[in-house]
Tab-separated table of C-alpha atoms in Angstrom:
chain	number	residue	atom	x	y	z
A	1	MET	CA	11.426	-52.849	-17.394
A	2	LYS	CA	10.428	-53.071	-13.729
A	3	THR	CA	13.834	-51.708	-12.679
A	4	LYS	CA	13.579	-48.709	-15.010
A	5	PHE	CA	10.014	-48.048	-13.849
A	6	TYR	CA	11.128	-48.253	-10.211
A	7	ILE	CA	14.040	-45.883	-10.774
A	8	LYS	CA	11.819	-43.452	-12.665
A	9	ASN	CA	9.177	-43.457	-9.908
A	10	LYS	CA	11.879	-43.112	-7.261
A	11	ARG	CA	13.299	-40.055	-9.010
A	12	GLY	CA	9.796	-38.579	-9.309
A	13	PHE	CA	9.203	-39.223	-5.623
A	14	TYR	CA	12.399	-37.422	-4.599
A	15	THR	CA	11.654	-34.549	-6.970
A	16	THR	CA	8.225	-34.163	-5.381
A	17	LEU	CA	9.784	-34.197	-1.907
A	18	ILE	CA	12.250	-31.498	-2.939
A	19	ILE	CA	9.455	-29.317	-4.342
A	20	ILE	CA	7.336	-29.791	-1.220
A	21	GLY	CA	10.325	-29.036	1.016
A	22	ALA	CA	11.223	-25.899	-0.924
A	23	THR	CA	7.603	-24.726	-0.778
A	24	ILE	CA	7.494	-25.240	2.994
A	25	ILE	CA	10.757	-23.329	3.433
A	26	ILE	CA	9.464	-20.419	1.312
A	27	LEU	CA	6.227	-20.336	3.301
A	28	LEU	CA	8.137	-20.368	6.581
A	29	ILE	CA	10.368	-17.522	5.392
A	30	MET	CA	7.297	-15.522	4.383
A	31	LEU	CA	5.666	-16.198	7.746
A	32	VAL	CA	8.759	-15.087	9.652
A	33	LYS	CA	9.249	-12.046	7.427
A	34	ASN	CA	5.629	-10.924	7.811
A	35	ASN	CA	5.486	-11.636	11.538
A	36	ILE	CA	5.977	-8.420	13.500
A	37	GLY	CA	6.162	-7.481	17.137
A	38	VAL	CA	4.413	-4.389	18.496
A	39	GLY	CA	7.018	-2.059	20.032
A	40	PHE	CA	4.730	0.241	22.031
A	41	ASN	CA	1.442	0.247	23.938
A	42	ASN	CA	-2.136	1.072	22.991
A	43	LEU	CA	-2.030	0.136	19.288
A	44	ALA	CA	-5.606	0.191	17.987
A	45	ILE	CA	-6.639	-2.561	15.570
A	46	LYS	CA	-9.331	-1.286	13.214
A	47	THR	CA	-12.075	-2.935	11.187
A	48	GLY	CA	-10.788	-1.218	8.023
A	49	PRO	CA	-7.795	0.651	6.550
A	50	GLY	CA	-8.210	4.062	8.178
A	51	ILE	CA	-8.531	5.938	11.445
A	52	GLN	CA	-12.242	6.454	10.738
A	53	TYR	CA	-12.984	2.743	11.183
A	54	LYS	CA	-14.084	1.186	14.461
A	55	THR	CA	-11.447	-0.037	16.917
A	56	VAL	CA	-12.004	-3.734	17.664
A	57	LYS	CA	-8.958	-4.415	19.819
A	58	THR	CA	-6.105	-2.569	21.512
A	59	VAL	CA	-2.794	-4.401	21.840
A	60	ASN	CA	0.398	-3.581	23.698
A	61	ARG	CA	4.154	-3.953	23.425
A	62	GLY	CA	5.298	-7.488	22.600
A	63	THR	CA	2.118	-8.587	20.816
A	64	ARG	CA	2.843	-10.579	17.645
A	65	LEU	CA	0.927	-9.776	14.463
A	66	GLN	CA	0.968	-11.435	11.045
A	67	ILE	CA	0.809	-9.148	7.995
A	68	LEU	CA	-1.533	-10.403	5.270
A	69	SER	CA	-1.764	-7.499	2.832
A	70	GLU	CA	-1.582	-3.711	2.467
A	71	LYS	CA	-4.099	-1.054	1.420
A	72	ASN	CA	-4.110	2.736	1.686
A	73	ASN	CA	-0.957	2.728	3.868
A	74	TRP	CA	-2.545	0.268	6.319
A	75	TYR	CA	-1.652	-3.378	6.942
A	76	ARG	CA	-4.265	-6.104	7.169
A	77	VAL	CA	-3.082	-8.316	10.012
A	78	VAL	CA	-3.955	-11.428	11.978
A	79	TYR	CA	-4.008	-11.102	15.759
A	80	LYS	CA	-4.771	-13.746	18.370
A	81	ASN	CA	-4.032	-16.363	15.679
A	82	GLN	CA	-7.362	-16.070	13.883
A	83	LYS	CA	-8.827	-12.581	14.150
A	84	ILE	CA	-8.235	-10.031	11.383
A	85	GLY	CA	-7.902	-6.230	11.567
A	86	TRP	CA	-5.934	-3.247	10.268
A	87	ILE	CA	-2.999	-1.182	11.594
A	88	PRO	CA	-1.043	1.793	10.128
A	89	THR	CA	2.011	0.748	8.101
A	90	TRP	CA	4.079	3.673	9.394
A	91	LEU	CA	3.800	2.531	13.001
A	92	VAL	CA	5.525	-0.771	12.277
A	93	ASN	CA	9.118	-0.486	13.558
A	94	ASN	CA	8.367	2.936	15.069
A	95	ASN	CA	10.765	3.499	17.986
A	96	LYS	CA	9.820	7.085	18.805
A	97	ILE	CA	6.606	6.514	20.719
A	98	THR	CA	5.756	4.568	23.871
A	99	ASN	CA	1.992	4.807	23.458
A	100	ALA	CA	-0.048	5.031	20.261
A	101	THR	CA	-2.710	7.750	20.065
A	102	LYS	CA	-5.332	8.877	17.597
A	103	LEU	CA	-2.801	11.378	16.281
A	104	SER	CA	-0.345	8.579	15.535
A	105	GLU	CA	-3.019	6.891	13.392
A	106	THR	CA	-3.433	10.034	11.279
A	107	THR	CA	-1.999	10.893	7.856
A	108	ILE	CA	-1.381	14.624	7.428
A	109	VAL	CA	-0.285	16.541	4.336
A	110	LEU	CA	1.768	19.673	5.051
A	111	ASP	CA	2.099	22.195	2.238
A	112	PRO	CA	4.946	24.738	2.456
A	113	GLY	CA	3.712	27.484	0.135
A	114	HIS	CA	5.590	28.446	-3.047
A	115	GLY	CA	9.090	27.053	-3.791
A	116	GLY	CA	11.490	26.809	-6.722
A	117	ASN	CA	10.829	29.514	-9.284
A	118	ASP	CA	7.895	30.774	-7.205
A	119	SER	CA	9.413	32.934	-4.471
A	120	GLY	CA	6.127	33.994	-2.931
A	121	ALA	CA	5.881	37.424	-1.319
A	122	LEU	CA	8.969	39.442	-0.390
A	123	SER	CA	10.035	41.210	2.784
A	124	THR	CA	10.991	44.870	2.668
A	125	HIS	CA	14.598	43.759	2.105
A	126	GLY	CA	13.811	41.078	-0.484
A	127	GLN	CA	13.751	37.905	1.606
A	128	LYS	CA	11.507	35.288	0.005
A	129	GLU	CA	8.370	33.823	1.510
A	130	LYS	CA	9.175	30.323	0.196
A	131	THR	CA	12.172	30.072	2.553
A	132	TYR	CA	10.146	30.566	5.709
A	133	THR	CA	7.102	28.503	4.739
A	134	LEU	CA	9.436	25.519	4.354
A	135	GLN	CA	11.195	26.189	7.655
A	136	LEU	CA	7.889	26.372	9.513
A	137	ALA	CA	6.380	23.312	7.802
A	138	GLN	CA	9.483	21.240	8.573
A	139	LYS	CA	9.244	22.116	12.257
A	140	VAL	CA	5.586	21.097	12.317
A	141	ALA	CA	6.424	17.872	10.459
A	142	ASN	CA	9.113	16.941	12.989
A	143	LYS	CA	6.797	17.496	15.924
A	144	LEU	CA	3.993	15.467	14.349
A	145	ARG	CA	6.337	12.614	13.435
A	146	ASN	CA	7.672	12.516	16.980
A	147	GLN	CA	4.090	11.797	18.031
A	148	GLY	CA	3.854	8.963	15.486
A	149	ALA	CA	1.766	10.734	12.837
A	150	HIS	CA	2.268	9.956	9.140
A	151	VAL	CA	3.380	13.229	7.517
A	152	ILE	CA	3.543	13.885	3.769
A	153	MET	CA	5.203	17.096	2.536
A	154	THR	CA	4.186	18.614	-0.795
A	155	ARG	CA	7.806	19.744	-0.959
A	156	ASP	CA	10.753	19.165	1.361
A	157	SER	CA	13.260	21.383	-0.442
A	158	ASP	CA	13.372	24.526	-2.568
A	159	LYS	CA	11.634	23.044	-5.594
A	160	SER	CA	8.665	23.965	-7.759
A	161	VAL	CA	5.389	22.153	-7.152
A	162	SER	CA	2.370	22.998	-9.272
A	163	LEU	CA	-0.361	24.763	-7.343
A	164	TYR	CA	-2.885	22.459	-9.004
A	165	LYS	CA	-1.032	19.293	-7.981
A	166	ARG	CA	-0.738	20.106	-4.290
A	167	PRO	CA	-4.277	18.971	-3.390
A	168	ASP	CA	-3.532	15.647	-5.123
A	169	PHE	CA	-1.103	14.749	-2.344
A	170	SER	CA	-4.125	14.259	-0.078
A	171	THR	CA	-5.914	11.897	-2.448
A	172	ASP	CA	-2.794	9.991	-3.482
A	173	ASN	CA	-1.788	9.362	0.144
A	174	HIS	CA	-5.281	8.783	1.591
A	175	ALA	CA	-4.684	11.650	4.014
A	176	ASN	CA	-6.950	12.804	6.829
A	177	LEU	CA	-5.864	16.477	6.984
A	178	PHE	CA	-4.223	19.122	4.798
A	179	VAL	CA	-2.415	22.182	6.212
A	180	SER	CA	-0.858	24.861	3.979
A	181	PHE	CA	1.662	27.396	5.313
A	182	HIS	CA	2.034	30.952	4.018
A	183	PHE	CA	2.956	34.480	5.065
A	184	ASP	CA	0.751	37.370	4.071
A	185	SER	CA	1.659	40.559	2.206
A	186	SER	CA	-0.014	43.943	1.874
A	187	SER	CA	0.029	46.259	-1.140
A	188	THR	CA	2.068	48.805	0.819
A	189	ASP	CA	4.947	47.862	3.128
A	190	ASN	CA	4.411	48.082	6.892
A	191	THR	CA	0.680	48.770	6.681
A	192	ALA	CA	-0.776	45.430	7.832
A	193	SER	CA	0.127	43.015	10.601
A	194	GLY	CA	-1.061	39.775	12.181
A	195	PHE	CA	-1.951	36.179	11.353
A	196	THR	CA	-5.092	34.536	9.966
A	197	ASN	CA	-6.324	30.930	9.860
A	198	TYR	CA	-8.269	30.312	6.635
A	199	TYR	CA	-10.693	27.577	5.613
A	200	TYR	CA	-12.896	27.251	2.536
A	201	HIS	CA	-15.328	24.437	3.292
A	202	ALA	CA	-17.650	24.865	6.237
A	203	GLY	CA	-17.874	22.004	8.680
A	204	LYS	CA	-14.727	20.021	9.412
A	205	SER	CA	-12.329	22.443	7.699
A	206	LYS	CA	-13.725	25.344	9.689
A	207	GLN	CA	-13.496	23.257	12.857
A	208	LEU	CA	-9.856	22.409	12.129
A	209	ALA	CA	-9.026	26.089	11.580
A	210	SER	CA	-10.810	26.990	14.820
A	211	ASP	CA	-9.064	24.271	16.827
A	212	ILE	CA	-5.647	25.418	15.618
A	213	ASN	CA	-6.480	29.074	16.220
A	214	SER	CA	-7.681	28.317	19.753
A	215	TYR	CA	-4.080	27.563	20.782
A	216	MET	CA	-2.577	30.680	19.222
A	217	GLY	CA	-3.240	33.116	22.045
A	218	ASN	CA	0.495	33.046	22.798
A	219	VAL	CA	1.545	34.137	19.287
A	220	PRO	CA	3.074	37.644	19.609
A	221	LEU	CA	1.150	39.075	16.642
A	222	ASN	CA	-2.385	40.318	16.177
A	223	ASN	CA	-4.784	37.376	15.853
A	224	ARG	CA	-7.031	38.196	12.886
A	225	GLY	CA	-9.058	35.081	13.623
A	226	VAL	CA	-10.611	32.310	11.524
A	227	GLN	CA	-11.850	33.416	8.112
A	228	ILE	CA	-13.112	31.891	4.888
A	229	GLY	CA	-10.549	32.053	2.072
A	230	ASN	CA	-11.020	31.126	-1.570
A	231	TYR	CA	-7.600	29.523	-2.094
A	232	LEU	CA	-7.190	26.681	-4.570
A	233	VAL	CA	-5.122	24.443	-2.286
A	234	ILE	CA	-7.856	24.341	0.355
A	235	ARG	CA	-10.793	24.719	-2.030
A	236	ASP	CA	-10.014	21.748	-4.300
A	237	VAL	CA	-9.480	19.277	-1.461
A	238	SER	CA	-12.002	16.711	-0.279
A	239	ILE	CA	-10.571	16.388	3.244
A	240	PRO	CA	-10.452	18.940	6.088
A	241	SER	CA	-7.977	21.611	5.013
A	242	VAL	CA	-6.692	24.964	6.243
A	243	LEU	CA	-4.289	27.667	5.097
A	244	LEU	CA	-2.310	29.494	7.782
A	245	GLU	CA	-1.006	33.015	7.074
A	246	MET	CA	1.330	33.454	10.027
A	247	GLY	CA	2.292	37.117	9.715
A	248	TYR	CA	2.870	39.796	7.088
A	249	ILE	CA	6.254	39.270	5.510
A	250	ASN	CA	6.460	42.883	4.236
A	251	ASN	CA	5.885	44.270	7.716
A	252	ASP	CA	9.261	44.663	9.441
A	253	HIS	CA	7.834	43.940	12.888
A	254	ASP	CA	6.126	40.745	11.698
A	255	PHE	CA	9.120	39.662	9.661
A	256	ASN	CA	11.406	39.861	12.684
A	257	LYS	CA	9.142	37.202	14.200
A	258	ILE	CA	8.695	35.143	11.020
A	259	LYS	CA	12.440	34.586	10.515
A	260	ASN	CA	13.055	33.782	14.187
A	261	PRO	CA	13.327	30.023	14.985
A	262	THR	CA	11.787	30.672	18.409
A	263	TYR	CA	8.662	32.096	16.777
A	264	GLN	CA	8.562	29.233	14.286
A	265	ASN	CA	8.773	26.669	17.113
A	266	LEU	CA	6.043	28.421	19.056
A	267	VAL	CA	3.719	28.365	16.029
A	268	ALA	CA	4.634	24.740	15.286
A	269	ASN	CA	3.723	23.713	18.835
A	270	ASP	CA	0.381	25.494	18.538
A	271	VAL	CA	-0.377	23.797	15.212
A	272	LEU	CA	0.491	20.423	16.753
A	273	LYS	CA	-1.861	21.051	19.684
A	274	GLY	CA	-4.663	22.247	17.414
A	275	ILE	CA	-4.403	19.238	15.106
A	276	ASN	CA	-4.310	16.907	18.092
A	277	ARG	CA	-7.428	18.526	19.521
A	278	TYR	CA	-9.254	18.206	16.217
A	279	VAL	CA	-8.268	14.554	15.738
A	280	ASN	CA	-9.331	13.590	19.254
A	281	LYS	CA	-12.709	15.279	18.840
A	282	THR	CA	-13.355	13.916	15.346
A	283	TYR	CA	-12.334	10.264	15.674
């Protein structure tokens, strides 16, 4: 009886050791997997999951952080072995930037107007607005991403997206800004020209429109200024939002600019500068 009891206890002992060993190995794997190194300088660690929270520490390239959890596209991390804060998920493994900025902590929704079965307005020769809103938005997206910003597109191809669902991209992605791209049209061809920056909500939306417009003195079209516009995509949004009408597509002079990649790049650079100015003033 004693021998059987001894053997049974010995087997139980070894089983327990195996379980403990496996648990330790799993924990070590999880620790290694969730341990990250910062690949750039000036990464702000926040008190909460968002750019609006206070910065408690700035760390540089080579700093090791331990990921604990995720919320609203931000990681909760341990730094200096015991202190806890939050960093943007999209900056982990980012190899495009050398220094983090407020812009790189920002989530921005870009909305190329129309798409799919909604062509938008037409040029005098039938070219569709949806083609050029996407081209412009993609250029802006690339420039923002090169600065580290988190960019969400309401569409990234020629597909239909419900007008009513576009504002939801901001809520679903916990975004900080919303920018919609369009090209204007007049009732009679070649009778109106220029670009307009629209907002609906006074306050931050108006400020965003003004900051973007302030860099557009180099745009080779008439600047019609910053105006209030009752458009659903910027009306039914709870975050700062603007709609940019960057020329009249049924004006031949404007359209020659609209379809030109040089013009699109110029506008994209101005939008980048305006957003950057707004973010730096606001946060």
